[in-house]
Tab-separated table of C-alpha atoms in Angstrom:
chain	number	residue	atom	x	y	z
I	1	MET	CA	-49.370	-14.483	-80.940
I	2	SER	CA	-49.151	-17.475	-83.455
I	3	GLU	CA	-46.670	-15.620	-85.393
I	4	ASN	CA	-44.192	-15.313	-82.397
I	5	VAL	CA	-44.396	-19.433	-82.179
I	6	THR	CA	-41.821	-19.997	-84.943
I	7	ARG	CA	-39.169	-22.720	-84.845
I	8	ARG	CA	-36.388	-20.033	-84.213
I	9	ASN	CA	-38.311	-18.462	-80.913
I	10	VAL	CA	-38.869	-21.738	-79.429
I	11	LEU	CA	-35.289	-22.673	-79.685
I	12	LYS	CA	-34.309	-19.376	-78.638
I	13	ASN	CA	-36.444	-19.556	-75.441
I	14	LEU	CA	-35.300	-23.033	-74.834
I	15	ALA	CA	-31.558	-22.063	-75.001
I	16	GLY	CA	-32.407	-19.289	-72.644
I	17	ILE	CA	-33.887	-21.834	-70.291
I	18	VAL	CA	-31.036	-24.147	-70.493
I	19	GLY	CA	-28.508	-20.986	-70.060
I	20	GLY	CA	-30.656	-19.978	-67.034
I	21	ILE	CA	-30.151	-23.587	-65.629
I	22	LEU	CA	-26.456	-23.334	-66.232
I	23	ALA	CA	-26.396	-19.971	-64.412
I	24	LEU	CA	-27.979	-21.411	-61.206
I	25	PRO	CA	-24.849	-21.815	-59.314
I	26	ALA	CA	-23.907	-18.308	-59.771
I	27	ALA	CA	-27.204	-17.184	-59.028
I	28	ARG	CA	-27.136	-19.015	-55.686
I	29	THR	CA	-23.772	-17.361	-55.010
I	30	CYS	CA	-25.232	-14.076	-55.446
I	31	GLN	CA	-28.174	-14.736	-53.528
I	32	ALA	CA	-26.134	-15.981	-50.686
I	33	ALA	CA	-23.897	-12.752	-50.979
I	34	VAL	CA	-27.125	-10.531	-50.829
I	35	ARG	CA	-28.535	-12.491	-47.721
I	36	ASN	CA	-25.231	-11.955	-45.964
I	37	VAL	CA	-25.561	-8.443	-46.115
I	38	PHE	CA	-28.825	-8.292	-44.750
I	39	ALA	CA	-28.524	-11.139	-42.008
I	40	THR	CA	-28.958	-9.914	-38.703
I	41	ALA	CA	-26.786	-11.006	-35.689
I	42	GLN	CA	-25.524	-14.424	-35.889
I	43	ALA	CA	-26.427	-17.153	-33.460
I	44	PRO	CA	-23.376	-18.348	-31.327
I	45	LYS	CA	-21.010	-20.528	-33.549
I	46	GLY	CA	-21.284	-24.244	-33.016
I	47	TYR	CA	-24.804	-24.725	-31.447
I	48	ASP	CA	-26.288	-27.803	-32.716
I	49	PRO	CA	-29.979	-28.141	-32.097
I	50	PHE	CA	-29.840	-31.756	-32.425
I	51	LYS	CA	-27.704	-32.001	-29.274
I	52	HIS	CA	-30.091	-30.329	-26.943
I	53	LYS	CA	-33.489	-30.935	-25.615
I	54	TRP	CA	-34.442	-28.175	-23.400
I	55	LEU	CA	-37.343	-28.226	-20.775
I	56	MET	CA	-39.040	-25.758	-18.357
I	57	ALA	CA	-40.761	-27.178	-15.275
I	58	LEU	CA	-43.010	-25.344	-12.676
I	59	ASP	CA	-43.465	-25.972	-8.957
I	60	VAL	CA	-46.718	-24.504	-7.890
I	61	ASP	CA	-45.890	-24.946	-4.341
I	62	ARG	CA	-42.722	-22.785	-4.822
I	63	CYS	CA	-44.357	-19.917	-6.488
I	64	ILE	CA	-44.931	-16.856	-4.260
I	65	GLY	CA	-46.592	-14.555	-6.949
I	66	CYS	CA	-44.135	-11.615	-6.876
I	67	GLY	CA	-44.421	-11.137	-10.521
I	68	PHE	CA	-40.602	-10.711	-11.092
I	69	CYS	CA	-40.593	-13.344	-13.793
I	70	VAL	CA	-43.273	-11.601	-15.826
I	71	GLU	CA	-41.089	-8.283	-15.662
I	72	ALA	CA	-38.127	-10.089	-16.594
I	73	CYS	CA	-39.615	-11.729	-19.678
I	74	LYS	CA	-41.005	-8.522	-20.759
I	75	ALA	CA	-37.685	-6.635	-20.642
I	76	GLU	CA	-35.769	-9.604	-22.004
I	77	ASN	CA	-38.210	-9.753	-25.039
I	78	SER	CA	-39.453	-6.336	-25.543
I	79	VAL	CA	-42.938	-7.791	-24.987
I	80	PRO	CA	-45.509	-5.127	-25.936
I	81	GLN	CA	-47.396	-3.731	-22.823
I	82	ASP	CA	-50.727	-5.421	-23.212
I	83	ASN	CA	-49.280	-8.920	-24.446
I	84	PHE	CA	-47.570	-11.551	-22.239
I	85	ARG	CA	-45.170	-14.261	-23.015
I	86	THR	CA	-45.585	-15.609	-19.635
I	87	TRP	CA	-47.905	-14.476	-16.876
I	88	ILE	CA	-48.909	-15.566	-13.393
I	89	GLU	CA	-52.628	-16.565	-12.359
I	90	ARG	CA	-53.923	-16.397	-8.795
I	91	TYR	CA	-56.494	-19.217	-8.107
I	92	VAL	CA	-58.708	-18.705	-5.147
I	93	VAL	CA	-60.988	-21.323	-4.067
I	94	THR	CA	-63.595	-20.370	-1.467
I	95	ARG	CA	-64.950	-22.727	1.158
I	96	PRO	CA	-68.320	-24.756	0.414
I	97	LYS	CA	-71.480	-23.751	1.842
I	98	PRO	CA	-72.022	-25.250	5.389
I	99	GLY	CA	-73.941	-28.578	4.918
I	100	SER	CA	-73.534	-28.392	1.142
I	101	GLY	CA	-71.669	-31.703	1.290
I	102	GLU	CA	-69.157	-30.225	-1.503
I	103	SER	CA	-65.654	-30.552	-0.936
I	104	ARG	CA	-64.952	-26.821	-2.253
I	105	GLY	CA	-66.946	-23.876	-3.257
I	106	ASP	CA	-66.246	-21.670	-6.226
I	107	THR	CA	-63.046	-21.130	-8.124
I	108	PHE	CA	-61.883	-17.537	-9.156
I	109	VAL	CA	-58.959	-16.890	-11.152
I	110	ASP	CA	-57.237	-13.531	-11.862
I	111	SER	CA	-54.055	-12.008	-13.164
I	112	PRO	CA	-54.062	-8.501	-13.103
I	113	ASP	CA	-51.434	-7.043	-15.350
I	114	GLY	CA	-50.226	-10.522	-15.683
I	115	GLY	CA	-48.718	-10.305	-12.073
I	116	ILE	CA	-46.445	-7.254	-12.866
I	117	GLY	CA	-46.041	-5.439	-9.736
I	118	GLY	CA	-47.102	-8.421	-7.596
I	119	PHE	CA	-50.742	-9.206	-6.633
I	120	LYS	CA	-52.864	-6.912	-4.500
I	121	PRO	CA	-54.882	-8.469	-1.721
I	122	SER	CA	-57.857	-10.536	-3.341
I	123	LEU	CA	-61.271	-8.857	-2.868
I	124	ILE	CA	-62.412	-12.246	-1.606
I	125	PRO	CA	-62.621	-11.981	2.354
I	126	LYS	CA	-59.902	-14.114	3.869
I	127	GLU	CA	-62.184	-16.135	6.065
I	128	ASP	CA	-63.963	-17.334	2.736
I	129	VAL	CA	-60.811	-18.717	1.208
I	130	LEU	CA	-60.574	-22.611	1.286
I	131	LYS	CA	-57.176	-22.214	-0.533
I	132	SER	CA	-55.291	-19.968	-2.896
I	133	PHE	CA	-52.203	-20.367	-4.979
I	134	PHE	CA	-50.421	-18.839	-7.714
I	135	VAL	CA	-49.838	-20.599	-11.180
I	136	PRO	CA	-47.043	-19.331	-13.610
I	137	LYS	CA	-48.106	-19.834	-17.017
I	138	LEU	CA	-46.244	-19.825	-20.390
I	139	CYS	CA	-46.022	-21.677	-23.818
I	140	ASN	CA	-46.233	-25.324	-23.071
I	141	GLN	CA	-43.855	-26.018	-26.074
I	142	CYS	CA	-46.368	-28.908	-27.315
I	143	GLU	CA	-44.758	-31.965	-29.099
I	144	ASN	CA	-47.677	-32.124	-31.135
I	145	SER	CA	-48.251	-28.484	-31.246
I	146	PRO	CA	-51.566	-27.331	-32.779
I	147	CYS	CA	-50.307	-23.891	-33.669
I	148	SER	CA	-47.718	-25.299	-35.871
I	149	GLN	CA	-50.251	-27.475	-37.371
I	150	VAL	CA	-52.618	-24.792	-38.525
I	151	CYS	CA	-50.180	-22.212	-39.673
I	152	PRO	CA	-50.981	-21.804	-43.247
I	153	VAL	CA	-47.507	-20.680	-44.481
I	154	GLY	CA	-45.136	-22.908	-42.096
I	155	ALA	CA	-44.010	-20.075	-40.090
I	156	THR	CA	-44.467	-22.074	-36.751
I	157	PHE	CA	-42.483	-24.988	-36.109
I	158	GLU	CA	-41.239	-27.338	-33.469
I	159	SER	CA	-37.331	-26.999	-33.275
I	160	PRO	CA	-35.157	-29.918	-32.845
I	161	ASP	CA	-34.343	-28.809	-29.282
I	162	GLY	CA	-37.752	-28.604	-28.286
I	163	VAL	CA	-38.893	-25.228	-28.548
I	164	VAL	CA	-41.969	-24.040	-30.683
I	165	LEU	CA	-40.760	-21.058	-32.557
I	166	VAL	CA	-42.084	-18.414	-35.029
I	167	ASP	CA	-40.113	-17.520	-38.176
I	168	LYS	CA	-41.049	-13.657	-38.419
I	169	ASN	CA	-40.153	-13.487	-42.046
I	170	TYR	CA	-42.690	-16.103	-42.953
I	171	CYS	CA	-45.577	-15.496	-40.424
I	172	ILE	CA	-48.408	-13.223	-42.302
I	173	GLY	CA	-50.170	-12.333	-38.953
I	174	CYS	CA	-53.505	-14.252	-39.875
I	175	GLY	CA	-53.895	-15.316	-36.069
I	176	PHE	CA	-54.924	-18.932	-37.070
I	177	CYS	CA	-52.345	-20.051	-34.603
I	178	ILE	CA	-53.632	-17.827	-31.764
I	179	GLN	CA	-57.089	-19.382	-31.887
I	180	ALA	CA	-55.562	-22.786	-31.989
I	181	CYS	CA	-53.549	-22.778	-29.061
I	182	PRO	CA	-55.600	-24.260	-26.085
I	183	TYR	CA	-53.327	-22.438	-23.696
I	184	GLY	CA	-53.624	-18.840	-24.926
I	185	CYS	CA	-50.116	-18.577	-24.985
I	186	ARG	CA	-49.768	-16.578	-28.283
I	187	PHE	CA	-50.604	-13.032	-29.354
I	188	LEU	CA	-50.360	-10.867	-32.332
I	189	ASN	CA	-47.391	-8.483	-31.781
I	190	PRO	CA	-48.768	-4.969	-32.528
I	191	GLU	CA	-45.279	-3.742	-33.650
I	192	THR	CA	-44.396	-6.529	-35.896
I	193	HIS	CA	-47.546	-7.664	-36.791
I	194	THR	CA	-46.643	-11.217	-36.584
I	195	ALA	CA	-47.675	-14.180	-33.960
I	196	ASP	CA	-45.525	-13.966	-30.855
I	197	LYS	CA	-44.967	-16.434	-28.222
I	198	CYS	CA	-42.462	-17.583	-25.708
I	199	THR	CA	-39.198	-18.864	-27.086
I	200	LEU	CA	-37.844	-20.130	-23.975
I	201	CYS	CA	-35.419	-17.211	-24.435
I	202	TYR	CA	-34.085	-19.103	-27.259
I	203	HIS	CA	-31.380	-16.128	-27.803
I	204	ARG	CA	-30.005	-17.109	-24.054
I	205	ILE	CA	-30.368	-20.752	-23.923
I	206	THR	CA	-28.171	-21.237	-27.166
I	207	ARG	CA	-25.733	-18.917	-25.307
I	208	GLY	CA	-25.511	-21.197	-22.197
I	209	LEU	CA	-27.631	-18.606	-20.059
I	210	ARG	CA	-30.973	-19.716	-18.404
I	211	PRO	CA	-34.332	-17.917	-19.769
I	212	ALA	CA	-34.940	-14.792	-18.026
I	213	CYS	CA	-37.896	-15.912	-15.987
I	214	VAL	CA	-35.888	-18.779	-14.716
I	215	GLU	CA	-32.969	-16.501	-13.963
I	216	ILE	CA	-35.060	-13.830	-12.213
I	217	CYS	CA	-37.283	-16.213	-10.125
I	218	PRO	CA	-36.218	-15.893	-6.638
I	219	SER	CA	-38.032	-19.125	-5.264
I	220	GLN	CA	-37.159	-21.546	-7.869
I	221	ALA	CA	-40.487	-22.043	-8.892
I	222	ARG	CA	-39.181	-22.451	-12.553
I	223	ILE	CA	-36.739	-25.095	-13.201
I	224	PHE	CA	-34.808	-25.367	-16.505
I	225	GLY	CA	-32.462	-27.752	-17.834
I	226	ASP	CA	-31.298	-29.690	-20.859
I	227	LEU	CA	-32.538	-33.415	-21.116
I	228	LYS	CA	-29.555	-34.293	-23.455
I	229	ASN	CA	-26.941	-32.818	-21.347
I	230	PRO	CA	-27.744	-32.829	-17.729
I	231	ILE	CA	-25.246	-30.976	-15.290
I	232	ALA	CA	-24.004	-32.134	-12.207
I	233	ASP	CA	-26.798	-32.208	-9.600
I	234	ASP	CA	-29.105	-31.025	-12.379
I	235	PRO	CA	-32.101	-29.066	-10.930
I	236	LEU	CA	-34.295	-30.486	-13.636
I	237	GLN	CA	-33.618	-34.081	-13.168
I	238	ARG	CA	-33.916	-33.805	-9.381
I	239	PHE	CA	-37.240	-31.809	-9.825
I	240	ILE	CA	-38.624	-34.824	-12.070
I	241	GLU	CA	-37.411	-37.497	-9.781
I	242	ASN	CA	-38.711	-35.745	-6.628
I	243	ASN	CA	-42.430	-34.897	-7.709
I	244	LYS	CA	-45.177	-36.116	-9.641
I	245	THR	CA	-45.399	-33.944	-12.457
I	246	GLN	CA	-48.184	-33.508	-15.363
I	247	GLY	CA	-48.804	-31.216	-18.332
I	248	LEU	CA	-51.528	-28.926	-18.612
I	249	LYS	CA	-54.735	-30.031	-20.676
I	250	ALA	CA	-53.203	-33.347	-21.458
I	251	HIS	CA	-56.685	-34.654	-22.869
I	252	LEU	CA	-56.234	-32.584	-25.697
I	253	GLY	CA	-53.408	-34.756	-27.138
I	254	THR	CA	-51.126	-31.710	-27.781
I	255	LYS	CA	-48.377	-33.343	-25.597
I	256	PRO	CA	-47.419	-30.446	-23.487
I	257	ARG	CA	-43.673	-30.747	-22.753
I	258	VAL	CA	-43.736	-28.154	-19.732
I	259	ARG	CA	-43.969	-29.912	-16.645
I	260	TYR	CA	-45.957	-28.675	-13.518
I	261	ALA	CA	-45.888	-30.226	-10.170
I	262	ASN	CA	-48.268	-29.830	-7.334
I	263	LEU	CA	-51.137	-28.763	-9.753
I	264	ASP	CA	-54.753	-28.598	-8.118
I	265	GLU	CA	-57.464	-29.863	-10.543
I	266	GLU	CA	-58.885	-26.417	-11.038
I	267	VAL	CA	-55.951	-25.226	-12.871
I	268	ARG	CA	-56.372	-25.848	-16.726
L	1	MET	CA	-42.924	-37.347	-84.918
L	2	PRO	CA	-45.556	-34.925	-85.974
L	3	PRO	CA	-44.685	-31.346	-85.521
L	4	GLN	CA	-47.216	-30.649	-82.926
L	5	ILE	CA	-46.551	-33.439	-80.695
L	6	THR	CA	-42.670	-32.108	-80.849
L	7	ARG	CA	-43.878	-28.608	-79.882
L	8	LEU	CA	-46.006	-30.032	-77.127
L	9	VAL	CA	-43.161	-32.074	-75.779
L	10	LEU	CA	-40.896	-29.106	-75.708
L	11	LEU	CA	-43.599	-26.935	-74.207
L	12	THR	CA	-43.944	-29.331	-71.394
L	13	ILE	CA	-40.319	-29.676	-70.830
L	14	ALA	CA	-40.117	-25.783	-70.814
L	15	ILE	CA	-42.964	-25.597	-68.234
L	16	ILE	CA	-41.257	-28.073	-65.966
L	17	CYS	CA	-37.932	-26.451	-66.265
L	18	ALA	CA	-39.678	-23.044	-65.444
L	19	TYR	CA	-41.381	-24.513	-62.166
L	20	PHE	CA	-38.022	-26.212	-60.980
L	21	THR	CA	-36.225	-22.926	-61.762
L	22	ALA	CA	-38.703	-20.891	-60.043
L	23	ARG	CA	-38.886	-23.308	-57.049
L	24	TYR	CA	-35.133	-23.297	-56.852
L	25	LEU	CA	-34.872	-19.449	-56.607
L	26	LEU	CA	-37.972	-18.795	-54.318
L	27	THR	CA	-37.032	-21.353	-51.664
L	28	PRO	CA	-34.753	-19.905	-49.083
L	29	GLN	CA	-31.395	-21.620	-49.007
L	30	SER	CA	-31.660	-23.025	-45.397
L	31	PHE	CA	-35.207	-24.446	-45.918
L	32	GLY	CA	-35.426	-28.179	-44.828
L	33	GLN	CA	-32.171	-27.927	-42.821
L	34	TYR	CA	-33.780	-29.198	-39.759
L	35	GLY	CA	-37.519	-29.832	-40.981
L	36	HIS	CA	-40.236	-28.264	-43.035
L	37	TYR	CA	-39.184	-24.758	-42.247
L	38	ARG	CA	-36.479	-22.144	-42.767
L	39	GLY	CA	-33.359	-23.341	-40.755
L	40	ALA	CA	-32.047	-19.889	-40.779
L	41	ALA	CA	-34.965	-18.735	-38.612
L	42	LEU	CA	-33.391	-20.518	-35.663
L	43	GLN	CA	-30.155	-18.560	-36.164
L	44	GLU	CA	-32.137	-15.463	-36.584
L	45	ILE	CA	-33.988	-15.955	-33.210
L	46	ALA	CA	-31.013	-16.912	-31.500
L	47	GLY	CA	-29.224	-13.870	-32.752
L	48	ARG	CA	-30.807	-11.425	-30.229
L	49	GLU	CA	-28.663	-10.007	-27.437
L	50	PRO	CA	-29.641	-10.972	-24.156
L	51	PHE	CA	-30.861	-8.338	-21.692
L	52	TRP	CA	-30.254	-10.140	-18.406
L	53	ALA	CA	-26.543	-10.678	-17.361
L	54	GLY	CA	-27.327	-13.755	-15.228
L	55	ARG	CA	-25.707	-14.585	-11.907
L	56	LYS	CA	-22.740	-16.268	-13.524
L	57	THR	CA	-21.696	-13.101	-15.212
L	58	CYS	CA	-21.759	-11.334	-11.561
L	59	ASP	CA	-19.731	-14.042	-10.099
L	60	THR	CA	-16.766	-13.114	-12.431
L	61	CYS	CA	-16.292	-9.933	-10.289
L	62	HIS	CA	-18.256	-10.542	-7.108
L	63	GLY	CA	-17.468	-13.840	-6.621
L	64	GLU	CA	-17.042	-13.376	-2.935
L	65	ILE	CA	-20.487	-11.998	-2.324
L	66	VAL	CA	-22.062	-14.743	-4.562
L	67	GLN	CA	-20.043	-17.485	-2.608
L	68	LYS	CA	-21.503	-15.904	0.643
L	69	LEU	CA	-25.059	-15.724	-0.685
L	70	ALA	CA	-24.847	-19.356	-1.793
L	71	LYS	CA	-24.532	-20.310	1.778
L	72	ALA	CA	-27.369	-18.465	3.234
L	73	GLU	CA	-31.297	-18.534	3.093
L	74	HIS	CA	-31.306	-16.522	-0.031
L	75	LYS	CA	-29.157	-18.876	-2.043
L	76	GLY	CA	-31.454	-19.315	-5.010
L	77	LEU	CA	-31.833	-15.569	-5.662
L	78	SER	CA	-30.119	-14.300	-8.694
L	79	CYS	CA	-28.451	-10.855	-8.225
L	80	GLU	CA	-30.415	-9.123	-10.738
L	81	THR	CA	-33.783	-10.212	-8.961
L	82	CYS	CA	-33.136	-7.473	-6.328
L	83	HIS	CA	-30.379	-5.250	-7.914
L	84	GLY	CA	-32.161	-4.926	-11.308
L	85	PRO	CA	-30.528	-5.640	-14.851
L	86	ALA	CA	-26.591	-5.416	-14.739
L	87	LYS	CA	-26.042	-5.112	-18.053
L	88	ALA	CA	-25.055	-1.257	-18.043
L	89	HIS	CA	-22.776	-2.118	-15.140
L	90	VAL	CA	-21.192	-5.045	-16.821
L	91	ASP	CA	-20.523	-2.909	-20.067
L	92	ASN	CA	-19.039	0.031	-17.706
L	93	PRO	CA	-18.531	-0.882	-14.091
L	94	GLU	CA	-18.454	2.956	-13.131
L	95	VAL	CA	-22.052	2.753	-13.692
L	96	LYS	CA	-23.665	1.941	-10.298
L	97	LEU	CA	-26.915	-0.213	-10.221
L	98	PRO	CA	-29.636	1.345	-7.903
L	99	LYS	CA	-29.681	0.279	-4.348
L	100	PRO	CA	-32.609	-2.391	-3.587
L	101	GLY	CA	-34.829	-1.071	-0.704
L	102	TYR	CA	-38.254	-1.777	0.945
L	103	GLY	CA	-40.002	-2.270	-2.250
L	104	GLN	CA	-37.933	-5.389	-3.360
L	105	CYS	CA	-38.404	-6.931	0.336
L	106	VAL	CA	-42.142	-6.730	0.331
L	107	ARG	CA	-42.663	-8.015	-3.070
L	108	CYS	CA	-41.809	-11.410	-1.753
L	109	HIS	CA	-42.477	-11.138	1.742
L	110	GLU	CA	-45.688	-9.225	2.222
L	111	ALA	CA	-48.021	-11.654	3.868
L	112	SER	CA	-50.773	-13.267	1.346
L	113	PRO	CA	-53.220	-16.114	1.853
L	114	SER	CA	-52.146	-17.132	-1.781
L	115	ARG	CA	-48.605	-17.522	-0.737
L	116	PRO	CA	-47.091	-21.016	0.195
L	117	ALA	CA	-46.445	-21.418	3.847
L	118	TRP	CA	-42.606	-22.012	3.466
L	119	ILE	CA	-41.879	-18.465	2.503
L	120	HIS	CA	-41.381	-16.045	5.666
L	121	GLN	CA	-44.239	-13.405	5.382
L	122	VAL	CA	-44.948	-10.331	7.452
L	123	THR	CA	-47.514	-7.750	7.370
L	124	PRO	CA	-45.460	-4.555	7.130
L	125	ALA	CA	-47.856	-2.410	9.024
L	126	LYS	CA	-47.685	-4.944	12.099
L	127	HIS	CA	-44.169	-5.797	11.561
L	128	TYR	CA	-42.392	-2.503	11.309
L	129	THR	CA	-43.406	0.493	9.927
L	130	GLY	CA	-39.947	2.244	9.434
L	131	GLN	CA	-39.704	0.534	6.070
L	132	VAL	CA	-35.914	0.210	6.400
L	133	CYS	CA	-35.742	-3.785	6.340
L	134	THR	CA	-31.935	-3.731	6.513
L	135	GLU	CA	-32.050	-1.940	10.127
L	136	CYS	CA	-32.624	-5.462	11.383
L	137	HIS	CA	-31.956	-7.953	8.506
L	138	VAL	CA	-29.017	-8.517	6.188
L	139	PRO	CA	-30.307	-9.180	2.797
L	140	HIS	CA	-27.406	-11.238	1.648
L	141	GLN	CA	-27.249	-13.229	4.998
L	142	PRO	CA	-30.993	-13.138	6.250
L	143	ASN	CA	-30.098	-15.376	9.330
L	144	GLU	CA	-27.522	-13.012	10.566
L	145	VAL	CA	-27.896	-9.572	12.718
L	146	PRO	CA	-26.319	-6.366	11.403
C-alpha cells in the first residue's frame, strides 16, 4: 500500500478530484436527462403548492352510511382489497340500565368491510339503541404529523398545500409511520411494499377536481375546499361558519386539520 | 511545512471533496425544493390519472339534465354516484353507462336507525316490493310524479 502513496500518485488523484468537480455540470445534465426518460406522467403545469391550502371537513349529521365514498376511493386510488384510505364507522350507543343513573349505556363501533356495499342492520335490537350514527374517517392531514416525524428516511412529509404525502421512491416499508399514526389511517401496501395513505386525491385536486369521496358523496357529508382561494359561496367556508367544528384526538397535539362537525364524545 | 503535514492536509481536502461530490451526486435534484424532502415526489403523486370524471365533465354535454337536477331534491348528487364511473363514456360516447336501479336507491333510502332523520327512508318490504322505484319516482326530480 505504502508504495502507492507517492507524490506522483497523490497529485494524480488530486487532479482527478478537481477534474471531477469541473465535470459536475455535465454530470448534472446527464443525470437530468436520465431522470426525464424514466419520469412518469407529469403533474399539471403551473400548479404552485404554495398558493393553495386544501381542507376536508366532515358533517357527521349528514353521513347516511351508504359507503359510496369508500368504493369511490378504492376505485380512484387502486387501494388493495383489505386496506382503506377512507372508511365509515357505525357507532351504536345503547340505552343505560334502568335506574342506573347513567346517561348512556355501552358504545359499539363496527365498520364491516369499511362500509363497502352499505351497512347491514346492526345486531343490537332497535329498542336497545339510544342513538346511532355514522362517522367517515380518513387521514387527518396533521399539521404536526407523527407519521412524518418518525419516518427514518424522510419519505413522508407535509406538503405546502396541506397534505401529508408519501414519497414511494424513498419509503423503505419499515412501518414506523403506521404505528405512529394515532388515527390508524396508514397501511402497508402489499403491492408496492410501501406505506400508503389518503392523499386527498392529490392528482385530482391539483387538476381542479374534487377528491373522489367528496365527488361521489350523495349527502354532502364531505366538504372540501381551498382555504387560500375560496370560490363564490364556498361550501367549506359556509361549513366552518355554520358549525362548531373540532379535530379528532386534539389532546395528542398532532394538530389534525380535517374538521368534524356534530361529533359525539365517543368518537375518537 | 513538514511533508507529513502536507500529506495530511491534502488527504483531508480529498476526503472533504469526496464527501461533497458524493452528496451532490446522490441527492435528488429536487430535494429541498419545498422542504426536507424530494420536491419531485409532489409531481409524481399528482401525475396519476383521475378515475372519476366529475359532475363538471358531465355538465359539458348533459348540461340540461344537470341544470334540472340542480333545482330538485337530488341537487347535491354527482352523476357518477348513481350512474357509475363515466370515464369510458367520456372517452367514447358510444359506450353507454349501465342504467341505475333499485340497488342504487336503497343504498341511501333503506331505513336504518343509524341514519339521520333528514333523509327519506323506507322499509322496502313494507313500502313496495316491486323493486322498480321509477314506477312512482323520478330520480332526477324526486318531487315530481312520472
